[in-house]
Amino acid sequence: MDNRRRIIDSAKRLFWHHGYSTTSPKQVMADSGVGQGSFYHHFPTKPGLAQEVIAENGRDLVASVRAAMQGLPTGRDRLAAFLASAGDALGGCQIGGFAYDAGILAETDLREALGSAFTELAGLLTDVVREALDDGSLPPGLDPAKTAAALLAVVEGAFVVARATGRQASADEATAGALALLVAKG
Amino acid sequence: MDNRRRIIDSAKRLFWHHGYSTTSPKQVMADSGVGQGSFYHHFPTKPGLAQEVIAENGRDLVASVRAAMQGLPTGRDRLAAFLASAGDALGGCQIGGFAYDAGILAETDLREALGSAFTELAGLLTDVVREALDDGSLPPGLDPAKTAAALLAVVEGAFVVARATGRQASADEATAGALALLVAKG
DNA sequence: GTCTATATGTCGATAGAC
DNA sequence: GTCTATCGACATATAGAC
């Protein structure tokens, strides 16, 4: 119905799977079915569109991580559910791909939107690590922020390696290895 | 002296720090000081140049990891040295950035060169994990390949998160968290 | 091997009518 | 809000002389 929304939804998918700098406005028009005049009416510049896309993809990702953790009994279970979010790695992380895109990093606003998304995700994971320390599902002594940062990095790296090798198994090995490091300590 | 070498050296740095799709032949010419005629004589196509660049950057990376590990007493020390290779994360991984570049992934040859580089690095790390299990610096029971994959992912993810936040500290936290998971088990 | 000139397409937009 | 036409810049080469 709303062309503005159609544009954002297409751009979210295309920037996610195909990259920001390597996706043209024309491709977004074709995918969304919105004409050129309408497109530039709603989004006069490509970075302006990216600003909304990054923010929404960040929120979507945090929401899906929360949903995946929902109802799991222990903190460690919830961390395992986060690790499993690299289960479809070949498509790439909803926000991770922006970190290597020079067109994103060159624009201060976009870089900040990206940084905020990662900071929020790291904060969420830090809370869950704390819960896991409290409920005894992780052994005491671990630093919550550093442990959370390591788990976030494992997942982001799993996306990178899987896309580089073209094998989902590359991601699965990485997350399994990380889980084993958590579990074996308990 | 050798223009062909000048081109490769410039392209290695530019593709590494600025990305493949977001770096034009013209930028490589400017950086290397090689003229257009000479450039296209040596590299008729951009993917052809990328092929050599990816292979060399992969070899350089493996060599620098080996060098960083050189002479360290235990396997775990050598793995810690690998984790420290995310010590200058804002510039990006020498090969990790290619994994999110649609221009790379679309070309079969380039994707394979990239996959080979990662596979070799994973193999090297797997060997070191085995050595660590043998010398007792890591506790028994860990799967060598999965543990190596997890450590590789931590480093690749540390690059991603640090670039996204613009903070080297984001990478340092991740690698410190990973090291703590290894060390606390010992 | 290296040079300058030219070609062809796409990118990211702008103009102006409806 | 949406349409079609147009635009200047740049990307990625190619042509042909030296």
CSV table of C-alpha atoms (C1' of nucleotides) in Angstrom, one decimal:
chain,number,residue,atom,x,y,z
A,1,MET,CA,0.0,0.0,0.0
A,2,ASP,CA,2.4,2.6,1.2
A,3,ASN,CA,5.2,3.1,-1.3
A,4,ARG,CA,7.5,4.5,1.3
A,5,ARG,CA,7.2,1.3,3.3
A,6,ARG,CA,7.6,-0.8,0.1
A,7,ILE,CA,10.9,1.0,-0.6
A,8,ILE,CA,12.2,0.4,2.9
A,9,ASP,CA,11.3,-3.2,3.0
A,10,SER,CA,13.0,-3.9,-0.3
A,11,ALA,CA,16.1,-1.9,0.6
A,12,LYS,CA,16.3,-3.7,3.9
A,13,ARG,CA,16.5,-7.1,2.2
A,14,LEU,CA,18.7,-5.9,-0.7
A,15,PHE,CA,21.2,-4.0,1.5
A,16,TRP,CA,21.3,-7.0,3.8
A,17,HIS,CA,22.0,-9.7,1.3
A,18,HIS,CA,23.7,-7.8,-1.5
A,19,GLY,CA,25.4,-4.9,0.3
A,20,TYR,CA,24.8,-1.2,0.4
A,21,SER,CA,27.4,0.1,-2.1
A,22,THR,CA,26.7,-2.7,-4.5
A,23,THR,CA,22.9,-2.1,-4.6
A,24,SER,CA,21.7,0.8,-6.7
A,25,PRO,CA,18.5,2.8,-6.3
A,26,LYS,CA,17.4,1.3,-9.6
A,27,GLN,CA,17.5,-2.2,-8.1
A,28,VAL,CA,15.5,-1.1,-5.1
A,29,MET,CA,12.9,0.4,-7.5
A,30,ALA,CA,12.7,-2.8,-9.5
A,31,ASP,CA,12.4,-5.0,-6.4
A,32,SER,CA,9.8,-2.8,-4.7
A,33,GLY,CA,7.9,-2.0,-7.9
A,34,VAL,CA,8.0,1.7,-7.0
A,35,GLY,CA,8.7,4.1,-9.8
A,36,GLN,CA,11.6,6.5,-10.0
A,37,GLY,CA,9.6,9.7,-9.3
A,38,SER,CA,8.0,8.2,-6.2
A,39,PHE,CA,11.3,6.7,-5.0
A,40,TYR,CA,13.2,10.0,-5.1
A,41,HIS,CA,10.2,11.8,-3.6
A,42,HIS,CA,10.4,9.6,-0.5
A,43,PHE,CA,14.2,9.3,-0.4
A,44,PRO,CA,16.0,12.2,-2.1
A,45,THR,CA,19.4,10.6,-1.2
A,46,LYS,CA,20.7,7.0,-0.9
A,47,PRO,CA,22.3,7.6,2.5
A,48,GLY,CA,19.0,8.9,3.8
A,49,LEU,CA,17.4,5.6,2.8
A,50,ALA,CA,20.3,3.7,4.4
A,51,GLN,CA,19.8,5.5,7.6
A,52,GLU,CA,16.3,4.1,8.0
A,53,VAL,CA,17.4,0.7,6.8
A,54,ILE,CA,20.2,0.3,9.3
A,55,ALA,CA,18.1,1.5,12.2
A,56,GLU,CA,15.3,-0.9,11.3
A,57,ASN,CA,17.5,-3.9,10.6
A,58,GLY,CA,19.2,-3.3,13.9
A,59,ARG,CA,15.9,-3.3,15.7
A,60,ASP,CA,14.7,-6.3,13.8
A,61,LEU,CA,17.8,-8.2,14.8
A,62,VAL,CA,17.6,-7.4,18.4
A,63,ALA,CA,13.9,-8.3,18.4
A,64,SER,CA,14.6,-11.7,16.7
A,65,VAL,CA,17.4,-12.4,19.2
A,66,ARG,CA,15.0,-11.6,22.1
A,67,ALA,CA,12.4,-13.8,20.6
A,68,ALA,CA,14.8,-16.7,20.1
A,69,MET,CA,15.8,-16.5,23.8
A,70,GLN,CA,12.2,-16.2,25.0
A,71,GLY,CA,11.1,-18.8,27.6
A,72,LEU,CA,14.5,-20.6,27.8
A,73,PRO,CA,15.2,-21.7,31.4
A,74,THR,CA,18.8,-20.8,32.0
A,75,GLY,CA,21.1,-17.9,30.9
A,76,ARG,CA,23.4,-20.4,29.2
A,77,ASP,CA,20.4,-21.7,27.2
A,78,ARG,CA,19.6,-18.2,26.0
A,79,LEU,CA,23.2,-17.7,25.0
A,80,ALA,CA,23.1,-20.9,23.0
A,81,ALA,CA,20.0,-19.7,21.3
A,82,PHE,CA,21.9,-16.5,20.3
A,83,LEU,CA,24.8,-18.6,18.9
A,84,ALA,CA,22.2,-20.5,16.8
A,85,SER,CA,21.3,-17.3,15.1
A,86,ALA,CA,24.2,-17.9,12.8
A,87,GLY,CA,22.2,-20.9,11.6
A,88,ASP,CA,21.5,-19.2,8.2
A,89,ALA,CA,24.9,-17.6,7.7
A,90,LEU,CA,25.2,-17.6,4.0
A,91,GLY,CA,22.8,-14.7,3.7
A,92,GLY,CA,25.0,-12.6,6.0
A,93,CYS,CA,24.2,-10.8,9.2
A,94,GLN,CA,21.5,-8.2,9.0
A,95,ILE,CA,23.9,-5.5,10.1
A,96,GLY,CA,27.4,-7.0,10.0
A,97,GLY,CA,27.9,-6.5,6.3
A,98,PHE,CA,27.7,-2.7,6.7
A,99,ALA,CA,30.9,-2.8,8.8
A,100,TYR,CA,33.0,-3.5,5.7
A,101,ASP,CA,31.2,-1.1,3.3
A,102,ALA,CA,33.2,2.0,2.6
A,103,GLY,CA,30.1,3.8,1.5
A,104,ILE,CA,28.6,3.3,5.0
A,105,LEU,CA,31.7,4.1,7.0
A,106,ALA,CA,32.3,7.4,5.1
A,107,GLU,CA,29.0,8.8,6.3
A,108,THR,CA,29.1,9.8,10.0
A,109,ASP,CA,25.4,9.3,10.5
A,110,LEU,CA,25.3,5.9,9.0
A,111,ARG,CA,28.4,4.8,11.0
A,112,GLU,CA,26.7,6.0,14.2
A,113,ALA,CA,23.5,4.2,13.4
A,114,LEU,CA,25.5,1.0,12.8
A,115,GLY,CA,27.5,1.4,16.0
A,116,SER,CA,24.3,2.0,18.0
A,117,ALA,CA,22.8,-1.3,16.7
A,118,PHE,CA,25.9,-3.2,17.8
A,119,THR,CA,26.1,-1.5,21.1
A,120,GLU,CA,22.5,-2.4,21.9
A,121,LEU,CA,23.1,-6.0,20.9
A,122,ALA,CA,26.2,-6.2,23.1
A,123,GLY,CA,24.3,-4.7,26.0
A,124,LEU,CA,21.5,-7.3,25.6
A,125,LEU,CA,24.0,-10.1,25.6
A,126,THR,CA,25.9,-8.7,28.6
A,127,ASP,CA,22.7,-8.8,30.6
A,128,VAL,CA,22.1,-12.4,29.6
A,129,VAL,CA,25.7,-13.4,30.6
A,130,ARG,CA,25.0,-11.7,34.0
A,131,GLU,CA,21.8,-13.8,34.3
A,132,ALA,CA,23.7,-16.9,33.5
A,133,LEU,CA,26.3,-16.1,36.2
A,134,ASP,CA,23.5,-15.5,38.7
A,135,ASP,CA,21.6,-18.7,37.9
A,136,GLY,CA,24.8,-20.8,37.9
A,137,SER,CA,24.6,-21.9,34.3
A,138,LEU,CA,28.0,-20.2,33.7
A,139,PRO,CA,30.8,-20.6,36.2
A,140,PRO,CA,31.8,-17.6,38.3
A,141,GLY,CA,34.7,-15.3,37.4
A,142,LEU,CA,33.8,-14.5,33.9
A,143,ASP,CA,33.6,-10.8,32.9
A,144,PRO,CA,30.1,-10.3,31.6
A,145,ALA,CA,30.9,-7.6,29.0
A,146,LYS,CA,34.0,-9.4,27.6
A,147,THR,CA,32.2,-12.7,27.5
A,148,ALA,CA,29.3,-11.1,25.7
A,149,ALA,CA,31.6,-9.4,23.3
A,150,ALA,CA,33.3,-12.7,22.5
A,151,LEU,CA,30.0,-14.4,21.8
A,152,LEU,CA,28.9,-11.5,19.6
A,153,ALA,CA,32.2,-11.7,17.7
A,154,VAL,CA,31.9,-15.5,17.3
A,155,VAL,CA,28.5,-15.0,15.6
A,156,GLU,CA,29.6,-12.1,13.4
A,157,GLY,CA,32.8,-14.0,12.5
A,158,ALA,CA,30.8,-17.2,11.7
A,159,PHE,CA,28.8,-15.2,9.1
A,160,VAL,CA,32.1,-13.9,7.6
A,161,VAL,CA,33.7,-17.3,7.4
A,162,ALA,CA,30.6,-19.1,6.1
A,163,ARG,CA,30.2,-16.6,3.3
A,164,ALA,CA,33.9,-16.8,2.4
A,165,THR,CA,33.9,-20.5,2.2
A,166,GLY,CA,30.4,-20.8,0.8
A,167,ARG,CA,29.7,-23.4,3.4
A,168,GLN,CA,27.1,-23.1,6.2
A,169,ALA,CA,29.1,-25.8,8.1
A,170,SER,CA,31.9,-23.3,8.6
A,171,ALA,CA,29.5,-21.2,10.8
A,172,ASP,CA,28.1,-24.2,12.6
A,173,GLU,CA,31.6,-25.4,13.5
A,174,ALA,CA,32.5,-22.0,15.0
A,175,THR,CA,29.3,-21.7,17.1
A,176,ALA,CA,29.6,-25.3,18.2
A,177,GLY,CA,33.2,-24.7,19.3
A,178,ALA,CA,32.2,-21.6,21.2
A,179,LEU,CA,29.3,-23.4,22.9
A,180,ALA,CA,31.7,-26.2,23.9
A,181,LEU,CA,34.0,-23.6,25.6
A,182,LEU,CA,31.0,-22.3,27.6
A,183,VAL,CA,29.6,-25.7,28.5
A,184,ALA,CA,32.8,-27.5,29.3
A,185,LYS,CA,33.5,-25.0,32.0
A,186,GLY,CA,30.2,-25.7,33.9
B,1,MET,CA,60.7,-0.7,-10.7
B,2,ASP,CA,58.1,-3.3,-11.8
B,3,ASN,CA,54.8,-1.6,-12.6
B,4,ARG,CA,53.0,-4.9,-12.3
B,5,ARG,CA,54.2,-5.2,-8.7
B,6,ARG,CA,53.4,-1.6,-7.9
B,7,ILE,CA,49.8,-2.2,-9.1
B,8,ILE,CA,49.4,-5.3,-7.0
B,9,ASP,CA,50.9,-3.7,-3.9
B,10,SER,CA,48.6,-0.7,-4.2
B,11,ALA,CA,45.5,-2.8,-4.9
B,12,LYS,CA,46.3,-5.1,-1.9
B,13,ARG,CA,46.2,-2.1,0.5
B,14,LEU,CA,43.3,-0.4,-1.2
B,15,PHE,CA,41.1,-3.4,-1.5
B,16,TRP,CA,42.0,-4.3,2.1
B,17,HIS,CA,41.2,-1.0,3.7
B,18,HIS,CA,38.6,0.5,1.3
B,19,GLY,CA,37.0,-2.6,-0.2
B,20,TYR,CA,37.0,-4.2,-3.6
B,21,SER,CA,33.8,-2.9,-5.2
B,22,THR,CA,34.3,0.5,-3.7
B,23,THR,CA,37.8,0.9,-5.1
B,24,SER,CA,38.1,1.8,-8.8
B,25,PRO,CA,40.9,1.0,-11.2
B,26,LYS,CA,41.5,4.8,-11.4
B,27,GLN,CA,42.2,4.9,-7.6
B,28,VAL,CA,44.7,2.0,-8.0
B,29,MET,CA,46.4,3.9,-10.8
B,30,ALA,CA,46.7,7.1,-8.7
B,31,ASP,CA,48.0,5.3,-5.6
B,32,SER,CA,50.5,3.2,-7.5
B,33,GLY,CA,51.6,6.0,-9.9
B,34,VAL,CA,51.1,3.7,-12.9
B,35,GLY,CA,49.4,5.1,-16.0
B,36,GLN,CA,46.2,3.8,-17.5
B,37,GLY,CA,47.8,2.1,-20.5
B,38,SER,CA,50.2,0.3,-18.3
B,39,PHE,CA,47.6,-0.7,-15.8
B,40,TYR,CA,45.3,-2.3,-18.4
B,41,HIS,CA,48.2,-3.9,-20.1
B,42,HIS,CA,49.1,-5.9,-16.9
B,43,PHE,CA,45.5,-6.3,-15.7
B,44,PRO,CA,42.9,-6.3,-18.5
B,45,THR,CA,40.1,-6.8,-16.0
B,46,LYS,CA,39.4,-5.8,-12.4
B,47,PRO,CA,38.5,-9.4,-11.2
B,48,GLY,CA,41.8,-10.6,-12.7
B,49,LEU,CA,43.6,-8.1,-10.4
B,50,ALA,CA,41.5,-9.2,-7.4
B,51,GLN,CA,42.4,-12.8,-8.0
B,52,GLU,CA,46.0,-12.1,-7.4
B,53,VAL,CA,45.3,-9.6,-4.6
B,54,ILE,CA,43.1,-12.1,-2.6
B,55,ALA,CA,45.7,-14.9,-3.0
B,56,GLU,CA,48.6,-12.7,-1.9
B,57,ASN,CA,46.7,-11.1,1.0
B,58,GLY,CA,45.7,-14.6,2.1
B,59,ARG,CA,49.3,-15.8,2.0
B,60,ASP,CA,50.5,-12.6,3.8
B,61,LEU,CA,48.0,-13.2,6.5
B,62,VAL,CA,48.9,-16.8,7.1
B,63,ALA,CA,52.6,-15.8,7.2
B,64,SER,CA,52.0,-13.0,9.7
B,65,VAL,CA,50.1,-15.3,11.9
B,66,ARG,CA,52.8,-17.9,11.8
B,67,ALA,CA,55.4,-15.2,12.5
B,68,ALA,CA,53.4,-14.0,15.5
B,69,MET,CA,53.3,-17.5,16.9
B,70,GLN,CA,56.9,-18.2,16.3
B,71,GLY,CA,58.9,-19.2,19.4
B,72,LEU,CA,56.0,-19.2,21.8
B,73,PRO,CA,56.3,-22.1,24.3
B,74,THR,CA,52.8,-23.5,24.6
B,75,GLY,CA,50.0,-24.0,22.1
B,76,ARG,CA,47.7,-21.8,24.2
B,77,ASP,CA,50.3,-19.0,24.0
B,78,ARG,CA,50.3,-19.3,20.2
B,79,LEU,CA,46.5,-19.2,20.1
B,80,ALA,CA,46.6,-16.1,22.3
B,81,ALA,CA,49.0,-14.6,19.8
B,82,PHE,CA,46.5,-15.3,17.0
B,83,LEU,CA,43.8,-13.6,19.0
B,84,ALA,CA,46.0,-10.5,19.4
B,85,SER,CA,46.1,-10.2,15.6
B,86,ALA,CA,42.8,-8.3,16.0
B,87,GLY,CA,45.0,-5.6,17.7
B,88,ASP,CA,44.6,-3.2,14.8
B,89,ALA,CA,41.0,-4.0,13.9
B,90,LEU,CA,39.8,-0.6,12.5
B,91,GLY,CA,41.7,-1.2,9.3
B,92,GLY,CA,39.8,-4.5,8.8
B,93,CYS,CA,40.9,-8.0,8.2
B,94,GLN,CA,43.1,-8.5,5.2
B,95,ILE,CA,40.7,-11.0,3.7
B,96,GLY,CA,37.5,-10.8,5.9
B,97,GLY,CA,36.1,-7.8,4.1
B,98,PHE,CA,35.8,-9.7,0.9
B,99,ALA,CA,33.2,-12.0,2.4
B,100,TYR,CA,30.6,-9.2,2.4
B,101,ASP,CA,31.4,-7.8,-1.1
B,102,ALA,CA,28.9,-8.8,-3.7
B,103,GLY,CA,31.4,-8.1,-6.4
B,104,ILE,CA,33.7,-10.8,-5.0
B,105,LEU,CA,31.0,-13.4,-4.3
B,106,ALA,CA,29.5,-13.1,-7.7
B,107,GLU,CA,32.7,-14.3,-9.4
B,108,THR,CA,33.4,-18.0,-8.8
B,109,ASP,CA,37.1,-17.7,-9.1
B,110,LEU,CA,37.3,-15.0,-6.5
B,111,ARG,CA,35.0,-16.7,-4.1
B,112,GLU,CA,37.2,-19.8,-4.4
B,113,ALA,CA,40.4,-17.9,-3.8
B,114,LEU,CA,38.8,-16.4,-0.7
B,115,GLY,CA,37.5,-19.7,0.6
B,116,SER,CA,41.0,-21.3,0.2
B,117,ALA,CA,42.6,-18.5,2.2
B,118,PHE,CA,40.1,-19.1,5.1
B,119,THR,CA,40.5,-22.9,4.8
B,120,GLU,CA,44.2,-22.6,5.1
B,121,LEU,CA,44.0,-20.4,8.1
B,122,ALA,CA,41.5,-22.7,9.8
B,123,GLY,CA,43.8,-25.6,9.1
B,124,LEU,CA,46.8,-23.8,10.7
B,125,LEU,CA,44.8,-23.0,13.8
B,126,THR,CA,43.4,-26.5,14.1
B,127,ASP,CA,47.0,-27.8,14.2
B,128,VAL,CA,47.9,-25.4,16.9
B,129,VAL,CA,44.8,-26.4,19.0
B,130,ARG,CA,46.0,-30.0,18.6
B,131,GLU,CA,49.4,-29.0,19.8
B,132,ALA,CA,47.9,-27.2,22.8
B,133,LEU,CA,45.9,-30.3,23.7
B,134,ASP,CA,49.0,-32.4,23.4
B,135,ASP,CA,51.2,-30.1,25.6
B,136,GLY,CA,48.4,-29.7,28.2
B,137,SER,CA,48.0,-26.0,27.8
B,138,LEU,CA,44.4,-26.6,26.8
B,139,PRO,CA,42.2,-29.1,28.7
B,140,PRO,CA,41.3,-32.4,27.0
B,141,GLY,CA,38.0,-33.0,25.4
B,142,LEU,CA,37.9,-30.0,23.1
B,143,ASP,CA,37.3,-30.7,19.4
B,144,PRO,CA,40.3,-29.2,17.6
B,145,ALA,CA,38.5,-28.2,14.4
B,146,LYS,CA,35.6,-26.6,16.1
B,147,THR,CA,37.7,-24.8,18.7
B,148,ALA,CA,39.9,-23.5,15.9
B,149,ALA,CA,36.8,-22.4,14.0
B,150,ALA,CA,35.5,-20.6,17.0
B,151,LEU,CA,38.8,-18.7,17.5
B,152,LEU,CA,38.9,-17.7,13.9
B,153,ALA,CA,35.4,-16.5,14.1
B,154,VAL,CA,36.1,-14.5,17.2
B,155,VAL,CA,38.9,-12.7,15.4
B,156,GLU,CA,36.9,-12.1,12.3
B,157,GLY,CA,33.9,-10.9,14.3
B,158,ALA,CA,36.2,-8.6,16.4
B,159,PHE,CA,37.1,-6.8,13.2
B,160,VAL,CA,33.5,-6.4,12.2
B,161,VAL,CA,32.3,-5.1,15.6
B,162,ALA,CA,35.3,-2.7,16.0
B,163,ARG,CA,34.7,-1.2,12.5
B,164,ALA,CA,31.0,-0.9,13.2
B,165,THR,CA,31.5,0.9,16.5
B,166,GLY,CA,34.6,2.7,15.4
B,167,ARG,CA,36.3,1.6,18.6
B,168,GLN,CA,39.3,-0.7,18.8
B,169,ALA,CA,38.2,-1.5,22.3
B,170,SER,CA,35.3,-3.5,20.9
B,171,ALA,CA,37.7,-5.9,19.4
B,172,ASP,CA,39.9,-6.0,22.5
B,173,GLU,CA,37.0,-7.0,24.7
B,174,ALA,CA,36.0,-9.8,22.3
B,175,THR,CA,39.4,-11.3,22.2
B,176,ALA,CA,40.0,-10.9,25.9
B,177,GLY,CA,36.6,-12.6,26.5
B,178,ALA,CA,37.6,-15.5,24.3
B,179,LEU,CA,41.0,-15.8,25.9
B,180,ALA,CA,39.4,-16.0,29.3
B,181,LEU,CA,37.2,-18.8,28.2
B,182,LEU,CA,40.3,-20.7,27.1
B,183,VAL,CA,42.4,-19.9,30.1
B,184,ALA,CA,39.8,-20.5,32.8
B,185,LYS,CA,39.4,-24.0,31.6
B,186,GLY,CA,43.1,-24.9,32.2
C,1,DG,C1',55.1,-1.6,-22.0
C,2,DT,C1',53.3,2.8,-21.9
C,3,DC,C1',50.7,6.8,-23.6
C,4,DT,C1',46.4,9.6,-24.8
C,5,DA,C1',41.9,9.5,-26.6
C,6,DT,C1',37.6,7.6,-26.9
C,7,DA,C1',33.6,4.4,-25.9
C,8,DT,C1',29.7,2.5,-23.4
C,9,DG,C1',27.2,1.8,-19.6
C,10,DT,C1',25.6,2.8,-14.9
C,11,DC,C1',25.1,5.7,-10.7
C,12,DG,C1',22.7,8.9,-8.2
C,13,DA,C1',20.2,12.2,-8.9
C,14,DT,C1',17.2,16.6,-10.9
C,15,DA,C1',13.4,18.9,-13.8
C,16,DG,C1',9.1,19.7,-14.8
C,17,DA,C1',4.5,17.9,-16.3
C,18,DC,C1',0.3,15.6,-14.4
D,1,DG,C1',2.8,11.5,-4.9
D,2,DT,C1',3.9,9.8,-9.2
D,3,DC,C1',5.5,10.0,-14.1
D,4,DT,C1',9.0,10.4,-18.0
D,5,DA,C1',13.0,12.8,-19.6
D,6,DT,C1',17.3,14.3,-18.9
D,7,DC,C1',21.9,15.1,-16.6
D,8,DG,C1',26.9,15.2,-15.2
D,9,DA,C1',30.1,12.2,-13.2
D,10,DC,C1',32.4,8.1,-12.9
D,11,DA,C1',33.3,3.0,-13.7
D,12,DT,C1',35.4,-0.1,-16.6
D,13,DA,C1',37.3,-0.7,-20.1
D,14,DT,C1',39.0,-0.4,-25.7
D,15,DA,C1',41.7,1.7,-29.7
D,16,DG,C1',45.6,2.9,-31.7
D,17,DA,C1',49.9,5.6,-31.8
D,18,DC,C1',54.7,5.5,-29.9
